[in-house]
PDB file of C-alpha atoms and ligand atoms in Angstrom:
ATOM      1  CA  UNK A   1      -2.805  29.410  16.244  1.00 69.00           C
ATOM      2  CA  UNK A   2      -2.341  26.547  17.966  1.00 84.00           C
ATOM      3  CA  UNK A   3       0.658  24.019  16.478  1.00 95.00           C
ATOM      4  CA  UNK A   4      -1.939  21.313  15.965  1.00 97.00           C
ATOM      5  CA  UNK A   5      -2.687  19.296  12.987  1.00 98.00           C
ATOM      6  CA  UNK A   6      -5.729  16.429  12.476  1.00 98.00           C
ATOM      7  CA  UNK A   7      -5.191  13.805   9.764  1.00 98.00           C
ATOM      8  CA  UNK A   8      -7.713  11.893   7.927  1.00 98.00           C
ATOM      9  CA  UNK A   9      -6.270   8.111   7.352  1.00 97.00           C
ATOM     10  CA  UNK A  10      -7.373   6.762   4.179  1.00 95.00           C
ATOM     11  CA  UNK A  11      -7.053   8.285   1.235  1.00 94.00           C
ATOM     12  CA  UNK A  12      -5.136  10.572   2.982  1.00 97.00           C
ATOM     13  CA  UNK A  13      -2.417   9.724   5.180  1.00 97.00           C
ATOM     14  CA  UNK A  14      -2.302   5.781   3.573  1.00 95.00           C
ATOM     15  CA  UNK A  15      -3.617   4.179   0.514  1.00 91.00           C
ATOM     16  CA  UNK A  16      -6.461   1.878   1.421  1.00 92.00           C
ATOM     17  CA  UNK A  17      -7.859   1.195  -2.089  1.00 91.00           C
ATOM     18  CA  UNK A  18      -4.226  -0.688  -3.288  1.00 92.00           C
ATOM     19  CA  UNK A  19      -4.490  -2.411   0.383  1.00 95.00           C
ATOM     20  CA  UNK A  20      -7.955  -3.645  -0.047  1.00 96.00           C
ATOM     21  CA  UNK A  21      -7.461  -5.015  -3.684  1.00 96.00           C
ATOM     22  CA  UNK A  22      -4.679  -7.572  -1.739  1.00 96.00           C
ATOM     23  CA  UNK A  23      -6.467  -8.426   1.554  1.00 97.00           C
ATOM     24  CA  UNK A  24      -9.165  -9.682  -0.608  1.00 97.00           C
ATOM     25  CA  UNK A  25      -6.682 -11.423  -2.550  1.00 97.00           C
ATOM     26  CA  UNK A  26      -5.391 -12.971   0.005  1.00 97.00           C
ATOM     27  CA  UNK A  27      -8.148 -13.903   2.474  1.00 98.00           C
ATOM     28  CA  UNK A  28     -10.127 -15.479  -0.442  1.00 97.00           C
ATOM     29  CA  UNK A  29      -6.880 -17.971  -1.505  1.00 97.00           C
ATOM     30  CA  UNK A  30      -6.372 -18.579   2.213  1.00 96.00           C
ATOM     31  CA  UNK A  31     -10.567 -19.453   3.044  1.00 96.00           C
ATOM     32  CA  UNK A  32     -10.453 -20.796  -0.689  1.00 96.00           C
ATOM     33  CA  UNK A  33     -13.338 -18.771  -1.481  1.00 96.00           C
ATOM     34  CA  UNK A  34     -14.991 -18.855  -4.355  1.00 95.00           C
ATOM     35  CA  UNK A  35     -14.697 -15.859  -6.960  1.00 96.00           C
ATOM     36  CA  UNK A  36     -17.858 -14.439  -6.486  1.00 97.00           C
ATOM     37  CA  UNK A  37     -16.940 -14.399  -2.373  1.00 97.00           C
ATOM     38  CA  UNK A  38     -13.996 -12.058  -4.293  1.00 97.00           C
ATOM     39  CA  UNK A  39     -16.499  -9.990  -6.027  1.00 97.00           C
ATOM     40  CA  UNK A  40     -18.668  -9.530  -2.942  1.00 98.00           C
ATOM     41  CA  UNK A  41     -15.928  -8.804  -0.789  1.00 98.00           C
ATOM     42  CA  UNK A  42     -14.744  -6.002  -3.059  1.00 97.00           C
ATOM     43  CA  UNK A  43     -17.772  -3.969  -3.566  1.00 97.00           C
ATOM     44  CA  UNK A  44     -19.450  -4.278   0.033  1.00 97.00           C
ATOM     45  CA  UNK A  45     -15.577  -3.398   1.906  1.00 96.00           C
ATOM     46  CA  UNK A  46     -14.949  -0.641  -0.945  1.00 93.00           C
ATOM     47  CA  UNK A  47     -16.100   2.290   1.313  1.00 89.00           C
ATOM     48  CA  UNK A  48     -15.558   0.593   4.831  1.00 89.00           C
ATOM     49  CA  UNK A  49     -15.596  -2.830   6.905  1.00 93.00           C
ATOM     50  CA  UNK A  50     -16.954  -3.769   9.608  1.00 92.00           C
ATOM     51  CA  UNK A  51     -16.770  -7.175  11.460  1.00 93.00           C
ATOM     52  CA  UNK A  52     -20.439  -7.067  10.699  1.00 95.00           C
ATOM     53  CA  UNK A  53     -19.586  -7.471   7.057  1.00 97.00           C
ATOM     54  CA  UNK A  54     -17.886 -10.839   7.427  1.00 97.00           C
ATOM     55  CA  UNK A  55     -20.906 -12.352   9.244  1.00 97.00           C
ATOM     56  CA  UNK A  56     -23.067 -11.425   6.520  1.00 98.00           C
ATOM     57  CA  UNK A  57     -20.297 -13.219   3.881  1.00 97.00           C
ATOM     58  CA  UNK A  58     -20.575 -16.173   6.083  1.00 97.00           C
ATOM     59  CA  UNK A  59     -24.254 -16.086   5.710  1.00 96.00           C
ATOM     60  CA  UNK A  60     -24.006 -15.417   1.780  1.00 96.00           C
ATOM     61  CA  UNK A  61     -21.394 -18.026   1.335  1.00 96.00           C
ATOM     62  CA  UNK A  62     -22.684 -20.760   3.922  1.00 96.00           C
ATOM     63  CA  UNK A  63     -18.786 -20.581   5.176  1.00 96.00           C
ATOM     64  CA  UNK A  64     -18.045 -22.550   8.370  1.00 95.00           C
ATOM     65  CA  UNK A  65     -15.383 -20.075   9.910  1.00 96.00           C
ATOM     66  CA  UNK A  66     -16.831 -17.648  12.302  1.00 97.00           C
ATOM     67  CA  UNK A  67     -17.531 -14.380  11.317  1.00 96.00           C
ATOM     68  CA  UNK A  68     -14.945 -13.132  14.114  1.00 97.00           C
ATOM     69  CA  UNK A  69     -12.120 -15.875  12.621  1.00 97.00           C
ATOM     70  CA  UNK A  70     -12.815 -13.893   9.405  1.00 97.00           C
ATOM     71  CA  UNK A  71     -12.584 -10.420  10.750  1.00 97.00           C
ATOM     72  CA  UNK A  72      -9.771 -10.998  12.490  1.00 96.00           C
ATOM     73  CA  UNK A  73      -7.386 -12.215   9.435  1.00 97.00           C
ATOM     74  CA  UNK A  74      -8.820  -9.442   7.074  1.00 97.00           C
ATOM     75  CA  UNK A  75      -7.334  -7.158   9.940  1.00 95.00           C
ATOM     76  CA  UNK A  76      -4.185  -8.521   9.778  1.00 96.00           C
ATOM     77  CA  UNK A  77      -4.069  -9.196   5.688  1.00 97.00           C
ATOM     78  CA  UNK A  78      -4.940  -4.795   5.435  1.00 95.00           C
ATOM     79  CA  UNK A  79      -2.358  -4.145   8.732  1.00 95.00           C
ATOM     80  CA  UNK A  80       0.156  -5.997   6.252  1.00 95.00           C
ATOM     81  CA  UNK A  81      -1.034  -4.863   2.668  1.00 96.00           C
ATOM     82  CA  UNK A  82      -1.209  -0.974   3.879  1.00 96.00           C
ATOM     83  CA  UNK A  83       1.189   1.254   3.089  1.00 94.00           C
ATOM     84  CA  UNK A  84       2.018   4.751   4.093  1.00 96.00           C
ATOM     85  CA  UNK A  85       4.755   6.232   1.595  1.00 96.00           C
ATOM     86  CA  UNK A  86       8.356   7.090   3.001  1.00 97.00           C
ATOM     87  CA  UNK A  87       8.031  11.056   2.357  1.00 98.00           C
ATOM     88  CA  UNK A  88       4.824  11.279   4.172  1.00 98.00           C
ATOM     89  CA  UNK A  89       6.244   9.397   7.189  1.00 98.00           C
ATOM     90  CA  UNK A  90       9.430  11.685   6.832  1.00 98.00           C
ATOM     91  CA  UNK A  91       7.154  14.892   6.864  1.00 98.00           C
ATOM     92  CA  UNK A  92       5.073  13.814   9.557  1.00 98.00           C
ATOM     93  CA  UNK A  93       8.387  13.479  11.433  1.00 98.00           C
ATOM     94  CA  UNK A  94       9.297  17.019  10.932  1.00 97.00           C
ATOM     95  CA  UNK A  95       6.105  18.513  12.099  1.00 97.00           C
ATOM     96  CA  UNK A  96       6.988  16.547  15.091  1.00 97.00           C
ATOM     97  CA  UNK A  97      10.218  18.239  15.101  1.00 96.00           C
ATOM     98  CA  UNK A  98       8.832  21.599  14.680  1.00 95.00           C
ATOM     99  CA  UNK A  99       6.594  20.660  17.935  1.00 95.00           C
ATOM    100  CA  UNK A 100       3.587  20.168  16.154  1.00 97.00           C
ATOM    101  CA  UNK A 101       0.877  18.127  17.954  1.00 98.00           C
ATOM    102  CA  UNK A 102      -0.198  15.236  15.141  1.00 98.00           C
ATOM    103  CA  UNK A 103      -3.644  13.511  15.790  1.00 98.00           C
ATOM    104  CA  UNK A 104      -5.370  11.346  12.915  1.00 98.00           C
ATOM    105  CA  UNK A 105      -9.397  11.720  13.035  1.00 98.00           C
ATOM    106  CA  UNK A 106     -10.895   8.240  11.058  1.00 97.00           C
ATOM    107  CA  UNK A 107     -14.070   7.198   9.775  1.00 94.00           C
ATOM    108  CA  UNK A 108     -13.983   2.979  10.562  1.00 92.00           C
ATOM    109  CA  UNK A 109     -13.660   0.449  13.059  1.00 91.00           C
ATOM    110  CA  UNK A 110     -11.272   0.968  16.204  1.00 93.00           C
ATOM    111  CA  UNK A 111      -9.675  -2.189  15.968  1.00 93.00           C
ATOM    112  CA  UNK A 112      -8.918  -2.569  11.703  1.00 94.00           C
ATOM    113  CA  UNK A 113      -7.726   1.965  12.097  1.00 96.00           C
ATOM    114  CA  UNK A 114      -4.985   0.977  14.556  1.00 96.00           C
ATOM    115  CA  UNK A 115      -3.673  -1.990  12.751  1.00 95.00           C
ATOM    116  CA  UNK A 116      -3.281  -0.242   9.833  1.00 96.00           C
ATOM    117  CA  UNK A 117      -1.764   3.148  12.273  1.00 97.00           C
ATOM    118  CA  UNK A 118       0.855   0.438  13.084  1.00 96.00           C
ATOM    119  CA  UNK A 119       1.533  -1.567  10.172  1.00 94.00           C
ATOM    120  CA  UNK A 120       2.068   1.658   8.155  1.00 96.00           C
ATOM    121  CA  UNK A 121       4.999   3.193  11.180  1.00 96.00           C
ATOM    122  CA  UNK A 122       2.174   5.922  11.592  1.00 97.00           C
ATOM    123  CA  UNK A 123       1.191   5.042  14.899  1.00 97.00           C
ATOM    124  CA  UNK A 124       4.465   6.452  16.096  1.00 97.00           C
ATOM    125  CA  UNK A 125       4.408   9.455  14.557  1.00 98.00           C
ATOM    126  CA  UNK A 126       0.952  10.866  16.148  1.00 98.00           C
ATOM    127  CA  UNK A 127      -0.465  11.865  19.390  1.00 98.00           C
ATOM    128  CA  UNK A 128      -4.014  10.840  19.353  1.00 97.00           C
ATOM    129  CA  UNK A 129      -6.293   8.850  17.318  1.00 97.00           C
ATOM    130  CA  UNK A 130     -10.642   9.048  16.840  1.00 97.00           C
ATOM    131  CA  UNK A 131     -11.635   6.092  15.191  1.00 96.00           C
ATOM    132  CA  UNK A 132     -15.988   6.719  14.206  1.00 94.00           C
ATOM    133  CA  UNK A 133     -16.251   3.346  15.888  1.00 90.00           C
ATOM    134  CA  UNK A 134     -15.308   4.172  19.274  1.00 85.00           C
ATOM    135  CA  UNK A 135     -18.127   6.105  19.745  1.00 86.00           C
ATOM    136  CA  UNK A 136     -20.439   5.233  17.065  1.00 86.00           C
ATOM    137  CA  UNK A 137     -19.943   8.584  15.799  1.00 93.00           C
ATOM    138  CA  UNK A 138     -18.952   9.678  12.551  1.00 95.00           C
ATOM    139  CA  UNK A 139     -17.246  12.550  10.706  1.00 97.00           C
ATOM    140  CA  UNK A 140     -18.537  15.528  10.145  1.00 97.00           C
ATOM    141  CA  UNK A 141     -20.039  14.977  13.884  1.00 97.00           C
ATOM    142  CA  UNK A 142     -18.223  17.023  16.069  1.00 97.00           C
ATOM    143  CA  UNK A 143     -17.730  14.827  18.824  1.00 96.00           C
ATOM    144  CA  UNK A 144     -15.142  12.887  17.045  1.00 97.00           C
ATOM    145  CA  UNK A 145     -13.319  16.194  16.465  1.00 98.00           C
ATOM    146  CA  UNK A 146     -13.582  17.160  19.928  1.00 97.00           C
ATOM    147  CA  UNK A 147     -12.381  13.020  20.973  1.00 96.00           C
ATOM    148  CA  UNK A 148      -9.155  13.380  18.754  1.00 97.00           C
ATOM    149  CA  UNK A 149      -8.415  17.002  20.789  1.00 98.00           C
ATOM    150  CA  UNK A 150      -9.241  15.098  23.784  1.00 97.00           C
ATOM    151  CA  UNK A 151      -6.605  11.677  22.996  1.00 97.00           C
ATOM    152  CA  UNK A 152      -4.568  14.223  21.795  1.00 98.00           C
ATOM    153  CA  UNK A 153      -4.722  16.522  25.079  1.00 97.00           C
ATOM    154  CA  UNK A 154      -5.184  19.503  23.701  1.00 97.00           C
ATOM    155  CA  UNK A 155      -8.456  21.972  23.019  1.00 97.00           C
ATOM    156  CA  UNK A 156     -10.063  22.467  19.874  1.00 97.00           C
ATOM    157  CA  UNK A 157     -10.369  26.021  20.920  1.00 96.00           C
ATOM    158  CA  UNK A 158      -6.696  26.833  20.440  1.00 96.00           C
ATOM    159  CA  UNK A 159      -7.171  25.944  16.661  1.00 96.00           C
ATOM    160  CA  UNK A 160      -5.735  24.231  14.823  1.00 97.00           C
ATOM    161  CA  UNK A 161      -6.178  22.173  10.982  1.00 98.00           C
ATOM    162  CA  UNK A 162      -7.748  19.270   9.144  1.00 98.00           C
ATOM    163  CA  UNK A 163      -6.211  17.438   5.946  1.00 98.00           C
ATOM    164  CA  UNK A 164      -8.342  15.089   4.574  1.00 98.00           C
ATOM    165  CA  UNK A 165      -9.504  13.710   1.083  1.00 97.00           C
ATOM    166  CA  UNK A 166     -13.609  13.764   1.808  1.00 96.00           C
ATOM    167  CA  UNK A 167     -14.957  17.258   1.496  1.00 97.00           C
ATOM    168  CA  UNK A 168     -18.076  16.849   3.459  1.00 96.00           C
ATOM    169  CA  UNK A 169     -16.288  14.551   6.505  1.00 97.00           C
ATOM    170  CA  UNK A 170     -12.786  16.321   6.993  1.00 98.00           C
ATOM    171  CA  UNK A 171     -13.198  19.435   5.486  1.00 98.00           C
ATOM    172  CA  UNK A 172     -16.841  20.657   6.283  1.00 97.00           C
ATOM    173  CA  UNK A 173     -16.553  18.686  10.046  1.00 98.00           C
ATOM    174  CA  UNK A 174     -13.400  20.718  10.279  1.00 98.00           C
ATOM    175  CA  UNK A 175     -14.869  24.093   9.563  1.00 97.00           C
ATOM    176  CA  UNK A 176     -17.910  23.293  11.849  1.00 97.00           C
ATOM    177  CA  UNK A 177     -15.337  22.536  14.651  1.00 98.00           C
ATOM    178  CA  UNK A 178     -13.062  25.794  14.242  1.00 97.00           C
ATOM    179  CA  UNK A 179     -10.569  24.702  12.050  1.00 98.00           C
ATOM    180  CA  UNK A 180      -8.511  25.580   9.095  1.00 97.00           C
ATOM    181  CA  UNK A 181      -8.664  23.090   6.233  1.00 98.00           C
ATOM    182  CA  UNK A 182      -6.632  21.279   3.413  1.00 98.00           C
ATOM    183  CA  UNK A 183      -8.355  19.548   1.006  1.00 98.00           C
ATOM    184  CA  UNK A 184      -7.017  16.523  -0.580  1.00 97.00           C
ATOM    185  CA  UNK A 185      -8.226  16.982  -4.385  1.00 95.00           C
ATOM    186  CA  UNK A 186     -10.006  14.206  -5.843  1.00 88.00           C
ATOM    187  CA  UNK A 187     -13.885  13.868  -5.671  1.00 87.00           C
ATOM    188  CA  UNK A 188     -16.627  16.113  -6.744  1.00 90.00           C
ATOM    189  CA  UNK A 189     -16.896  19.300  -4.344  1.00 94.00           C
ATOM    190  CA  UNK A 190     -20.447  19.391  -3.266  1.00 93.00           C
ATOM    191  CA  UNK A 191     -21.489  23.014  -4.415  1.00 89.00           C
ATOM    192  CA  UNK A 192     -22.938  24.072  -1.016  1.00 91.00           C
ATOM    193  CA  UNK A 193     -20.365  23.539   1.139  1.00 93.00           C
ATOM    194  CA  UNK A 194     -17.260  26.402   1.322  1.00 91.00           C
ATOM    195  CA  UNK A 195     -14.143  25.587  -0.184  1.00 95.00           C
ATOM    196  CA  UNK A 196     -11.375  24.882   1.808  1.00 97.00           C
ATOM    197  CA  UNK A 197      -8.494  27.174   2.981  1.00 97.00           C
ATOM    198  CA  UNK A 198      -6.352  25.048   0.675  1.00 97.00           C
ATOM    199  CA  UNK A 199      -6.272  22.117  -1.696  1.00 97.00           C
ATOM    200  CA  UNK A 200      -3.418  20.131  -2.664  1.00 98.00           C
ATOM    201  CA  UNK A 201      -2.917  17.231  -5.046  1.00 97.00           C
ATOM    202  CA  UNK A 202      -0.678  15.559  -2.537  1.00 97.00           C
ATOM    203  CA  UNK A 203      -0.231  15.126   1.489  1.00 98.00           C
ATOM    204  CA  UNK A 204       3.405  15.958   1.368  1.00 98.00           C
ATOM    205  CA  UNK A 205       1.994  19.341  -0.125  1.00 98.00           C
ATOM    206  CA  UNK A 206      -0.042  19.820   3.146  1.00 98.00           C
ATOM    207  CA  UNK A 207       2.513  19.140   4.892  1.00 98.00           C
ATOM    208  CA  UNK A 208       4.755  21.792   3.472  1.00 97.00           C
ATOM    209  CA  UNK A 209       1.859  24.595   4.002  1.00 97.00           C
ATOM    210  CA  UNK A 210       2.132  23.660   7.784  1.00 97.00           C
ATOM    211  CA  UNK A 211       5.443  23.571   7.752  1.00 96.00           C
ATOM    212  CA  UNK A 212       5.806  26.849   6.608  1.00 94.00           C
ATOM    213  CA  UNK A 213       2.920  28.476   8.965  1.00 87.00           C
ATOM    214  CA  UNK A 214       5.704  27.524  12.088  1.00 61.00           C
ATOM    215  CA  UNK A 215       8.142  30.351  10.059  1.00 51.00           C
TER     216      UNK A 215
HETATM  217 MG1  LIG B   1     -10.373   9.563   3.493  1.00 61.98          MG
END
């Protein structure tokens, strides 16, 4: 099997939720927003965020900033707020080592996925990144599998893996694509879809299992 490995980003490779909590924070004292701007904010970006969603909290909010003004310093606020701990940087550096081929395979906007690759030191550690909103596509769709092989510049046919945290995205889009799978526990496992070939309470426990397939 191929030496290639597909992360998911958040939830998985950085934590999003803590990130999120401060952006908000943040862009609401900057825009002086008012606290129910706050609330908004947090439960229409707690999945995802789109530029989109800033026009629609200028509309709710009757805020003169453009939507795009808006977009553009939440970017920044999450590229700063978003973290990616030490020991997963320092594993992802020895699968390098070992010659593995690192791509990260992301549900969410192009632009906001590569901030946060680079503010976290993750965007030097990987080969290839699939954002969902460089092709409108989403995981468990294929084609963004077969896109992060393709930035990455290698074939899904050779095999490979998939960490990830969402059962249905990363680990039943990985299966459908010909890959082996480690699940990040933490949300319900639908019933109908097959378990993963591992599951883990932590990345740097993924990361480990690969390391030791290379022996
Ligand atoms: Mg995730």
């Amino acid at each position: 099997m191929a030496r290639l490995v597909f992360f998911d980003l958040d939830g998985t490779l950085a934590d999003r939720q803590s990130a999120l909590s401060d952006a908000v924070t943040d862009l609401c004292s900057s825009r002086r927003l008012p606290q129910a701007a706050d609330q908004w904010l947090r439960i229409q970006l707690a999945d995802r965020a789109t530029a989109n969603d800033f026009a629609r909290l200028r509309d709710a909010f009757g805020l003169e900033a453009s939507a795009a003004d808006l977009w553009q310093e939440y970017v920044d606020l999450m590229a700063a707020a978003v973290t990616c701990r030490p020991e997963v940087l320092e594993g992802l550096a020895r699968l390098r080592a070992a010659a593995w081929t690192i791509g990260v395979i992301t549900n969410g906007a192009g632009d906001i996925q590569r901030a946060k690759l680079a503010g976290t030191g993750l965007a030097d550690l990987v080969d290839g990144v699939a954002a969902s909103g460089d092709l409108e596509i989403r995981k468990p769709d294929r084609r963004i599998f077969e896109l992060g092989a393709t930035r990455c510049g290698v074939s899904l046919a050779d095999g490979g893996w998939m960490v990830g945290d969402n059962p249905t995205g990363d680990i039943g889009g990985g299966h459908q694509v010909g890959l082996r799978t480690i699940w990040l526990r933490g949300r319900p496992w639908p019933d109908e879809l097959p378990t993963a070939h591992h599951v883990v309470d932590d990345v740097t426990d993924a990361i480990t299992i690969l390391l030791n397939e290379t022996e």
